[in-house]
Amino acid sequence: MAAAYLTHHQKVLRLYKKSLRHIESWCIFRDKYSFYACLLRARFDENKHEKDMMKATMMLKAGEEEFWANQHPQPYLFPDSPGGTSYERYECYKVSDKVKCTYQYFYHLEEKEKKKKLLWSFLFIVQNFGRKTLPYISGTRFSLVHLCCCTFTSHYFKEAMNPKCFCTRAE
């Protein structure tokens, strides 16, 4: 099956995103990057409502040529993106779905252990740094409301391991 052609709108969006990424590579400081990003956005917004497709296509071509002339010689790449330093680095360590289905019990235990470690790290942070630091912790499966308003008892540990646990107590 052949891939679909990109629409003019998609090409413009991709040019805008590429341009922003290269501005990010040129500008080290965030305030300078924000300034140039606003200027770039203003240039794109000037011609946003262009009805003549021939003129719009010519502007897109001119924009791509300008991008090519001004692109960064060594742009920043995210480590896990194609061309990044660790792209597909850990692919050989990933377990196939067939193996996971065969050994479901062990993967279930592993998930429980991950939850326990996460909970113990939260307890350590709360005991040593107080409850004010909890809103700054992200990337977890536990709700911060649940952690803030529940008491840390053995009953809580049993409930925290249960994904159906919903906190009803208010502080």
Coordinates of C-alpha atoms in Angstrom, one line a residue:
M1 CA 0.0 0.0 0.0
A2 CA 1.4 3.4 -1.0
A3 CA 1.9 6.1 1.6
A4 CA -0.5 9.1 1.3
Y5 CA 0.9 12.4 0.2
L6 CA 1.3 15.2 2.7
T7 CA -1.2 18.0 2.5
H8 CA 0.0 21.6 2.3
H9 CA -1.2 22.1 5.9
Q10 CA 0.9 19.2 7.1
K11 CA 4.0 20.4 5.3
V12 CA 3.7 23.9 6.8
L13 CA 3.3 22.4 10.3
R14 CA 6.4 20.2 9.8
L15 CA 8.4 23.1 8.6
Y16 CA 7.3 25.2 11.6
K17 CA 8.3 22.4 14.0
K18 CA 11.6 21.8 12.3
S19 CA 12.3 25.5 12.5
L20 CA 11.5 25.6 16.2
R21 CA 13.8 22.7 16.9
H22 CA 16.7 24.3 15.0
I23 CA 16.1 27.6 16.8
E24 CA 16.3 25.7 20.0
S25 CA 19.7 24.3 18.8
W26 CA 20.9 27.8 18.0
C27 CA 19.7 29.5 21.2
I28 CA 21.2 28.2 24.4
F29 CA 19.2 30.4 26.8
R30 CA 15.5 29.9 27.1
D31 CA 14.6 33.6 27.0
K32 CA 16.4 34.1 23.7
Y33 CA 14.7 31.0 22.3
S34 CA 11.3 32.3 23.4
F35 CA 11.9 35.6 21.7
Y36 CA 12.9 34.0 18.4
A37 CA 10.1 31.5 18.6
C38 CA 7.6 34.3 18.9
L39 CA 9.1 36.0 15.9
L40 CA 8.9 32.8 13.9
R41 CA 5.3 32.3 15.0
A42 CA 4.4 35.8 13.9
R43 CA 5.9 35.1 10.4
F44 CA 3.8 32.0 10.1
D45 CA 0.7 33.7 11.4
E46 CA 1.0 36.6 8.8
N47 CA 0.2 34.2 6.0
K48 CA -2.1 31.8 7.8
H49 CA -5.2 32.8 5.9
E50 CA -3.7 32.8 2.4
K51 CA -6.4 31.5 -0.1
D52 CA -4.3 31.4 -3.2
M53 CA -2.6 27.9 -3.2
M54 CA 0.0 28.8 -5.8
K55 CA 1.2 31.7 -3.7
A56 CA 1.0 29.6 -0.5
T57 CA 3.1 26.8 -2.2
M58 CA 5.7 29.4 -3.3
M59 CA 5.9 30.7 0.2
L60 CA 6.3 27.2 1.5
K61 CA 9.1 26.5 -1.0
A62 CA 10.8 29.8 0.0
G63 CA 10.4 28.9 3.7
E64 CA 12.0 25.5 3.1
E65 CA 14.9 27.1 1.2
E66 CA 15.4 29.6 4.1
F67 CA 15.3 26.8 6.6
W68 CA 17.9 24.9 4.6
A69 CA 20.2 27.9 4.5
N70 CA 19.8 28.7 8.2
Q71 CA 19.7 25.2 9.7
H72 CA 22.0 24.3 12.6
P73 CA 25.0 22.2 11.5
Q74 CA 24.7 19.9 14.4
P75 CA 21.1 20.1 15.7
Y76 CA 20.1 18.8 19.1
L77 CA 18.6 15.3 18.9
F78 CA 16.7 13.6 21.7
P79 CA 18.6 10.5 22.8
D80 CA 15.8 8.1 22.0
S81 CA 14.8 9.6 18.7
P82 CA 16.2 8.3 15.3
G83 CA 19.8 9.6 15.0
G84 CA 20.0 10.1 18.8
T85 CA 22.8 8.6 20.9
S86 CA 20.7 5.8 22.5
Y87 CA 18.2 5.1 19.7
E88 CA 17.2 1.4 19.8
R89 CA 19.9 0.8 22.4
Y90 CA 17.8 -1.4 24.7
E91 CA 15.8 -3.2 22.0
C92 CA 17.8 -6.4 22.6
Y93 CA 16.7 -6.4 26.2
K94 CA 13.0 -6.1 25.6
V95 CA 10.9 -9.2 26.2
S96 CA 8.5 -10.4 23.6
D97 CA 4.8 -10.6 24.3
K98 CA 4.9 -14.3 23.8
V99 CA 7.3 -14.7 26.7
K100 CA 5.3 -12.3 28.9
C101 CA 2.1 -14.4 28.2
T102 CA 4.0 -17.6 29.1
Y103 CA 5.3 -16.2 32.4
Q104 CA 2.5 -13.9 33.5
Y105 CA 2.8 -14.7 37.2
F106 CA 6.4 -13.5 37.3
Y107 CA 5.7 -10.3 35.5
H108 CA 2.8 -9.7 37.8
L109 CA 5.1 -10.1 40.8
E110 CA 7.6 -7.7 39.2
E111 CA 5.0 -5.1 38.8
K112 CA 4.0 -5.4 42.5
E113 CA 7.6 -5.0 43.5
K114 CA 7.9 -1.9 41.4
K115 CA 4.9 -0.4 43.1
K116 CA 6.4 -1.2 46.6
K117 CA 9.7 0.4 45.7
L118 CA 7.8 3.5 44.4
L119 CA 5.8 3.7 47.6
W120 CA 8.8 3.3 49.8
S121 CA 10.5 6.1 47.9
F122 CA 7.5 8.3 48.5
L123 CA 7.5 7.5 52.2
F124 CA 11.2 8.4 52.4
I125 CA 10.6 11.8 50.7
V126 CA 7.6 12.6 52.9
Q127 CA 9.5 11.7 56.1
N128 CA 12.7 13.6 55.2
F129 CA 11.3 16.6 53.2
G130 CA 7.7 16.9 54.3
R131 CA 4.5 16.9 52.4
K132 CA 5.1 20.1 50.5
T133 CA 7.4 18.3 48.1
L134 CA 4.8 15.9 46.9
P135 CA 3.3 18.1 44.2
Y136 CA 6.7 18.3 42.5
I137 CA 7.0 14.5 42.1
S138 CA 5.7 13.3 38.8
G139 CA 5.6 10.2 36.7
T140 CA 3.9 7.9 39.2
R141 CA 0.8 5.8 39.2
F142 CA -0.4 7.0 42.6
S143 CA -2.5 10.1 43.0
L144 CA -1.0 12.8 45.1
V145 CA -4.3 13.4 46.8
H146 CA -4.3 9.8 47.9
L147 CA -0.7 10.1 49.3
C148 CA -1.4 13.4 51.1
C149 CA -4.6 12.5 52.9
C150 CA -4.1 8.9 53.9
T151 CA -2.1 7.9 56.9
F152 CA 0.8 5.6 56.2
T153 CA -0.2 2.4 58.0
S154 CA 0.0 -1.3 57.1
H155 CA -3.6 -1.0 55.9
Y156 CA -2.5 1.8 53.5
F157 CA 0.2 -0.5 52.1
K158 CA -2.4 -3.1 51.3
E159 CA -4.7 -0.6 49.7
A160 CA -2.0 1.1 47.7
M161 CA -1.1 -2.2 46.1
N162 CA -4.7 -2.6 45.0
P163 CA -5.4 -0.5 41.8
K164 CA -9.1 -0.1 42.8
C165 CA -8.2 1.9 45.9
F166 CA -9.8 5.3 46.0
C167 CA -9.3 7.7 48.8
T168 CA -12.4 9.2 50.4
R169 CA -10.8 11.0 53.3
A170 CA -10.2 14.7 53.1
E171 CA -7.4 16.4 55.0

